[in-house]
DNA sequence: GTGATTGCAAATCTTTTGCACTAAA
DNA sequence: TTTAGTGCAAAAGATTTGCAATCAC
């Protein structure tokens, strides 16, 4: 790890994904990927970026999240009809959703036991299996 | 079953739910509940109602779907960030989602084997578990 | 009659798009 | 340079809301 070039990892990640490492992509990548798994909406990420002094428009945040998702760096999670969430954890895993606060949390590995899946209808293939456990009650 | 009063069942259903059986609620209830399990968006239901000669506004369709959901007659399913779907089947069950066409289909009972669920975080209780199997490929 | 319900249009909110400008290679 | 990426403001959708008119009881 090269401590003199704090962006080298992010740059490499973007290059591998075929994305030009621009100022705003780098800054967003740093926010997204360098503090563990994150579940975040475009609006929230935009706010966080501005607070961190990064000049970036909301439109660019949306574009960037979709580009990262298309490149396989993130996944989009659908749990709330009014807002899109993006997840930096691209491994197969499932979620707790705190209905009252709108917060998403990973279910620790092995939390949902292996399940028997049905045969997909003819002509189709399973792309992804999402399990969402909706929770009532106080967020932690 | 009283064949001379085709609305009696729908009227009873609404009354039990504490909803005044108005013209449009009755008509929508008939469309929704009298042809098996349905997965439908507000926009689609509105179109169907108009084609059936029912005069109802899109706003009322939205309101009605939410009232039916609050009354426990339906469930809202979240699979598509751009549209809300409502399901007339209120029993615990899971879904196939045809990504390319946006169609939802029930997974037959027993299709998803019983699964081991994690302990909900302290202070919370499980409200619902949703399993969505996203499918690529041709819709049937 | 009187209070709940409806329709319409306007408002709101999230997300996308068009296009001139800027920056990366 | 040359082309991809960005910002802004406007557009596009989906959904909600305010309020006068209408309907169920």
Coordinates of C-alpha atoms (C1' of nucleotides) in Angstrom, one line a residue:
Chain A
X1 CA 0.0 0.0 0.0
X2 CA 1.4 3.3 -1.0
X3 CA 0.6 5.9 1.7
X4 CA 1.8 8.7 -0.5
X5 CA -0.8 8.2 -3.1
X6 CA -4.1 7.9 -1.2
X7 CA -6.1 7.7 -4.5
X8 CA -4.1 5.0 -6.1
X9 CA -6.5 2.3 -5.0
X10 CA -9.6 4.2 -6.1
X11 CA -7.9 5.0 -9.4
X12 CA -7.1 1.4 -10.0
X13 CA -10.6 0.3 -9.2
X14 CA -12.1 2.8 -11.6
X15 CA -9.6 2.0 -14.4
X16 CA -10.3 -1.7 -14.0
X17 CA -14.0 -0.9 -14.4
X18 CA -13.3 1.0 -17.6
X19 CA -14.2 4.3 -16.0
X20 CA -12.1 7.4 -16.4
X21 CA -11.0 8.5 -12.9
X22 CA -12.3 12.0 -12.7
X23 CA -12.3 14.2 -9.7
X24 CA -15.9 13.5 -8.7
X25 CA -15.8 9.8 -9.4
X26 CA -12.7 9.4 -7.3
X27 CA -14.2 11.4 -4.5
X28 CA -17.4 9.4 -4.5
X29 CA -15.5 6.2 -4.8
X30 CA -13.6 7.1 -1.7
X31 CA -16.7 7.9 0.2
X32 CA -18.4 4.7 -0.9
X33 CA -15.7 2.1 -0.8
X34 CA -13.4 3.1 1.9
X35 CA -15.5 2.7 5.0
X36 CA -16.9 -0.7 4.9
X37 CA -20.2 -1.7 3.4
X38 CA -22.6 1.1 2.8
X39 CA -26.3 1.4 1.9
X40 CA -27.0 4.8 0.6
X41 CA -29.4 6.8 -1.6
X42 CA -28.3 9.3 -4.2
X43 CA -29.6 12.2 -2.1
X44 CA -27.7 11.1 1.0
X45 CA -24.5 10.6 -0.9
X46 CA -24.8 14.0 -2.4
X47 CA -25.2 15.6 1.0
X48 CA -22.2 13.7 2.3
X49 CA -20.1 14.7 -0.6
X50 CA -20.9 18.4 -0.3
X51 CA -20.3 18.3 3.5
X52 CA -16.9 16.8 2.7
X53 CA -16.2 19.8 0.4
X54 CA -16.6 17.9 -2.9
X55 CA -18.2 20.0 -5.6
X56 CA -20.5 17.6 -7.4
X57 CA -24.1 17.9 -8.7
X58 CA -26.9 15.6 -7.8
X59 CA -27.3 14.6 -11.4
X60 CA -23.6 13.5 -11.5
X61 CA -24.2 11.5 -8.3
X62 CA -27.1 9.7 -9.9
X63 CA -25.1 9.1 -13.1
X64 CA -22.1 7.9 -11.1
X65 CA -24.1 5.5 -9.0
X66 CA -25.6 3.9 -12.1
X67 CA -22.2 3.7 -13.8
X68 CA -20.7 2.0 -10.8
X69 CA -23.6 -0.4 -10.7
X70 CA -23.3 -1.1 -14.4
X71 CA -19.6 -1.8 -13.9
X72 CA -20.4 -4.3 -11.1
X73 CA -18.9 -2.2 -8.3
X74 CA -22.3 -1.8 -6.5
X75 CA -25.8 -3.2 -6.5
X76 CA -29.1 -1.4 -6.5
X77 CA -31.4 -2.6 -3.8
X78 CA -35.2 -2.1 -4.0
X79 CA -36.9 -1.9 -0.7
X80 CA -38.6 1.5 -0.6
X81 CA -41.0 2.6 -3.3
X82 CA -40.0 6.2 -2.9
X83 CA -36.2 6.0 -3.0
X84 CA -33.4 3.9 -4.6
X85 CA -30.7 2.5 -2.4
X86 CA -27.3 1.4 -3.6
X87 CA -25.1 -1.2 -1.8
X88 CA -21.4 -1.3 -2.0
X89 CA -21.4 -5.0 -1.0
X90 CA -21.7 -6.9 -4.3
X91 CA -21.5 -10.4 -2.7
X92 CA -24.7 -12.4 -2.3
X93 CA -26.3 -11.3 0.9
X94 CA -29.6 -10.2 2.4
X95 CA -31.0 -7.3 4.3
X96 CA -32.8 -6.1 7.3
X97 CA -34.9 -3.1 6.5
X98 CA -36.0 -0.8 9.4
X99 CA -39.4 0.3 8.1
X100 CA -39.7 3.2 10.5
X101 CA -36.4 4.8 9.8
X102 CA -35.7 3.6 6.3
X103 CA -32.4 2.2 7.3
X104 CA -30.9 -0.9 5.6
X105 CA -28.5 -3.3 7.2
X106 CA -26.7 -6.4 6.0
X107 CA -27.8 -9.6 7.5
X108 CA -24.6 -11.2 8.7
X109 CA -23.4 -14.1 6.7
X110 CA -25.2 -17.3 7.4
X111 CA -28.1 -15.4 9.0
X112 CA -30.5 -16.6 6.4
X113 CA -30.1 -20.3 6.1
X114 CA -29.6 -21.8 2.6
X115 CA -32.9 -22.1 0.9
X116 CA -34.4 -24.4 -1.6
X117 CA -35.1 -22.4 -4.8
X118 CA -37.8 -23.3 -7.3
X119 CA -37.1 -24.1 -10.9
X120 CA -37.2 -20.9 -12.9
X121 CA -40.0 -20.8 -15.5
X122 CA -38.9 -22.2 -18.9
X123 CA -36.9 -19.8 -20.9
X124 CA -35.7 -17.8 -17.9
X125 CA -32.7 -17.9 -15.7
X126 CA -32.3 -16.7 -12.1
X127 CA -30.4 -13.4 -12.1
X128 CA -30.5 -12.7 -8.4
X129 CA -32.4 -13.7 -5.2
X130 CA -33.2 -10.9 -2.8
X131 CA -34.4 -11.5 0.7
X132 CA -35.6 -8.5 2.7
X133 CA -36.6 -8.9 6.3
X134 CA -38.8 -5.9 7.2
X135 CA -38.6 -4.9 10.8
X136 CA -40.9 -3.0 13.0
X137 CA -39.6 -1.2 16.1
X138 CA -36.7 0.9 17.1
X139 CA -33.7 1.2 15.0
X140 CA -30.5 0.6 16.9
Chain B
X1 CA -73.9 -17.2 -2.9
X2 CA -76.6 -14.8 -4.0
X3 CA -76.6 -14.6 -7.8
X4 CA -79.1 -11.7 -7.8
X5 CA -76.8 -9.3 -5.9
X6 CA -73.4 -9.5 -7.7
X7 CA -72.0 -6.9 -5.4
X8 CA -73.0 -8.4 -2.1
X9 CA -69.6 -10.1 -1.5
X10 CA -67.6 -7.0 -2.4
X11 CA -69.9 -4.9 -0.2
X12 CA -69.4 -7.2 2.7
X13 CA -65.7 -7.2 2.2
X14 CA -65.5 -3.4 2.3
X15 CA -67.8 -3.1 5.3
X16 CA -65.7 -5.5 7.3
X17 CA -62.7 -3.4 6.5
X18 CA -64.5 -0.3 7.7
X19 CA -64.7 1.3 4.2
X20 CA -67.8 2.8 2.9
X21 CA -68.8 0.9 -0.2
X22 CA -68.8 3.6 -2.8
X23 CA -69.3 3.1 -6.5
X24 CA -65.6 3.3 -7.4
X25 CA -64.4 1.2 -4.4
X26 CA -66.8 -1.5 -5.3
X27 CA -65.9 -1.5 -8.9
X28 CA -62.2 -1.6 -8.1
X29 CA -62.7 -4.3 -5.5
X30 CA -64.5 -6.4 -8.1
X31 CA -61.6 -6.0 -10.6
X32 CA -59.1 -6.8 -7.9
X33 CA -60.5 -9.6 -5.9
X34 CA -62.7 -11.6 -8.3
X35 CA -60.3 -13.0 -10.7
X36 CA -57.7 -14.8 -8.6
X37 CA -54.5 -13.3 -7.4
X38 CA -53.4 -10.2 -9.1
X39 CA -50.3 -8.1 -9.2
X40 CA -51.0 -4.6 -10.5
X41 CA -49.8 -1.1 -10.5
X42 CA -52.1 1.9 -10.0
X43 CA -51.7 3.0 -13.6
X44 CA -52.6 -0.4 -14.9
X45 CA -55.6 -0.8 -12.7
X46 CA -56.8 2.7 -13.7
X47 CA -56.6 1.7 -17.4
X48 CA -58.4 -1.5 -16.8
X49 CA -61.2 0.3 -14.9
X50 CA -61.7 2.8 -17.6
X51 CA -61.8 0.1 -20.2
X52 CA -64.5 -1.6 -18.1
X53 CA -66.5 1.7 -18.3
X54 CA -65.8 2.7 -14.7
X55 CA -65.4 6.4 -14.2
X56 CA -62.6 6.8 -11.7
X57 CA -59.7 9.1 -11.5
X58 CA -56.1 8.0 -11.2
X59 CA -55.8 9.8 -7.8
X60 CA -58.7 7.8 -6.5
X61 CA -57.1 4.6 -7.7
X62 CA -54.0 5.5 -5.7
X63 CA -56.0 6.4 -2.7
X64 CA -58.1 3.2 -2.9
X65 CA -55.1 0.9 -3.3
X66 CA -53.6 2.5 -0.2
X67 CA -56.8 2.2 1.7
X68 CA -57.2 -1.4 0.8
X69 CA -53.6 -2.0 1.8
X70 CA -54.0 -0.2 5.1
X71 CA -57.1 -2.3 5.7
X72 CA -55.2 -5.5 5.1
X73 CA -57.0 -6.5 1.9
X74 CA -53.8 -6.2 -0.2
X75 CA -50.1 -5.9 0.2
X76 CA -47.7 -3.6 -1.5
X77 CA -44.7 -5.3 -3.2
X78 CA -41.5 -3.4 -3.8
X79 CA -39.5 -4.8 -6.8
X80 CA -39.2 -1.9 -9.2
X81 CA -37.8 1.5 -8.2
X82 CA -40.0 3.3 -10.7
X83 CA -43.4 1.8 -9.9
X84 CA -45.4 0.4 -7.0
X85 CA -47.1 -3.0 -7.3
X86 CA -50.0 -4.2 -5.2
X87 CA -50.8 -7.8 -4.6
X88 CA -54.3 -9.2 -3.8
X89 CA -52.8 -12.2 -2.2
X90 CA -52.2 -11.3 1.5
X91 CA -50.9 -14.7 2.5
X92 CA -47.1 -15.2 3.0
X93 CA -45.7 -16.0 -0.3
X94 CA -42.9 -15.0 -2.6
X95 CA -42.4 -13.7 -6.1
X96 CA -40.7 -14.2 -9.5
X97 CA -40.0 -10.9 -11.1
X98 CA -39.4 -10.8 -14.9
X99 CA -36.9 -8.0 -15.1
X100 CA -37.4 -7.5 -18.8
X101 CA -41.1 -7.2 -18.9
X102 CA -41.8 -5.9 -15.3
X103 CA -44.2 -8.8 -14.7
X104 CA -44.6 -10.3 -11.2
X105 CA -45.8 -13.8 -10.6
X106 CA -46.4 -15.8 -7.4
X107 CA -44.0 -18.6 -6.6
X108 CA -46.2 -21.6 -6.1
X109 CA -46.5 -22.7 -2.5
X110 CA -43.5 -24.6 -1.3
X111 CA -41.4 -23.3 -4.1
X112 CA -39.1 -21.6 -1.7
X113 CA -38.1 -24.1 0.9
X114 CA -38.5 -23.1 4.5
X115 CA -35.6 -20.9 5.6
X116 CA -33.8 -20.3 8.7
X117 CA -34.2 -16.7 9.8
X118 CA -31.8 -14.7 11.8
X119 CA -32.7 -13.2 15.2
X120 CA -34.1 -9.7 14.6
X121 CA -32.0 -6.9 16.1
X122 CA -32.9 -6.1 19.7
X123 CA -36.0 -3.9 20.1
X124 CA -37.4 -5.0 16.7
X125 CA -39.8 -7.6 15.4
X126 CA -40.0 -9.2 12.0
X127 CA -43.0 -7.7 10.2
X128 CA -42.6 -9.5 6.9
X129 CA -40.1 -11.5 4.9
X130 CA -40.0 -10.9 1.2
X131 CA -38.2 -13.1 -1.3
X132 CA -37.9 -11.9 -4.8
X133 CA -36.3 -14.1 -7.5
X134 CA -35.3 -11.8 -10.3
X135 CA -35.4 -13.5 -13.7
X136 CA -33.7 -12.8 -17.0
X137 CA -35.1 -14.1 -20.2
X138 CA -38.4 -14.4 -21.9
X139 CA -41.6 -13.9 -20.1
X140 CA -44.1 -16.7 -20.6
Chain C
dG1 C1' -78.6 17.0 6.0
dT2 C1' -73.8 15.9 7.1
dG3 C1' -69.7 13.9 6.9
dA4 C1' -67.0 10.8 4.0
dT5 C1' -65.4 10.3 -0.7
dT6 C1' -64.2 11.8 -5.2
dG7 C1' -62.2 14.4 -9.2
dC8 C1' -59.4 17.5 -11.0
dA9 C1' -55.5 20.2 -11.3
dA10 C1' -51.7 21.7 -9.1
dA11 C1' -47.9 20.5 -6.3
dT12 C1' -44.2 17.5 -4.8
dC13 C1' -40.5 14.4 -5.1
dT14 C1' -37.2 11.4 -7.3
dT15 C1' -34.8 10.6 -11.3
dT16 C1' -33.4 11.5 -16.2
dT17 C1' -32.0 14.3 -20.1
dG18 C1' -30.1 18.0 -23.3
dC19 C1' -26.6 20.8 -24.1
dA20 C1' -22.8 24.0 -23.5
dC21 C1' -18.7 23.8 -20.8
dT22 C1' -14.6 21.5 -18.7
dA23 C1' -11.2 18.2 -17.9
dA24 C1' -8.6 13.8 -18.8
dA25 C1' -5.6 11.4 -21.9
Chain D
dT1 C1' -6.5 18.1 -29.5
dT2 C1' -10.2 14.9 -28.9
dT3 C1' -13.6 12.7 -26.5
dA4 C1' -15.5 11.6 -22.2
dG5 C1' -17.5 13.6 -18.2
dT6 C1' -19.9 17.3 -15.7
dG7 C1' -23.2 20.9 -14.1
dC8 C1' -27.3 23.1 -14.6
dA9 C1' -31.8 23.7 -15.5
dA10 C1' -35.5 21.8 -17.6
dA11 C1' -38.2 17.6 -18.4
dA12 C1' -40.3 13.5 -17.1
dG13 C1' -42.6 10.2 -14.3
dA14 C1' -44.9 8.6 -10.3
dT15 C1' -47.5 9.8 -6.5
dT16 C1' -49.8 13.1 -3.2
dT17 C1' -52.6 16.9 -1.9
dG18 C1' -56.1 20.9 -1.6
dC19 C1' -60.5 21.9 -2.2
dA20 C1' -65.1 22.3 -4.2
dA21 C1' -68.5 19.2 -5.8
dT22 C1' -70.9 14.7 -5.0
dC23 C1' -72.5 10.7 -2.8
dA24 C1' -73.7 7.2 1.0
dC25 C1' -76.3 6.8 4.9

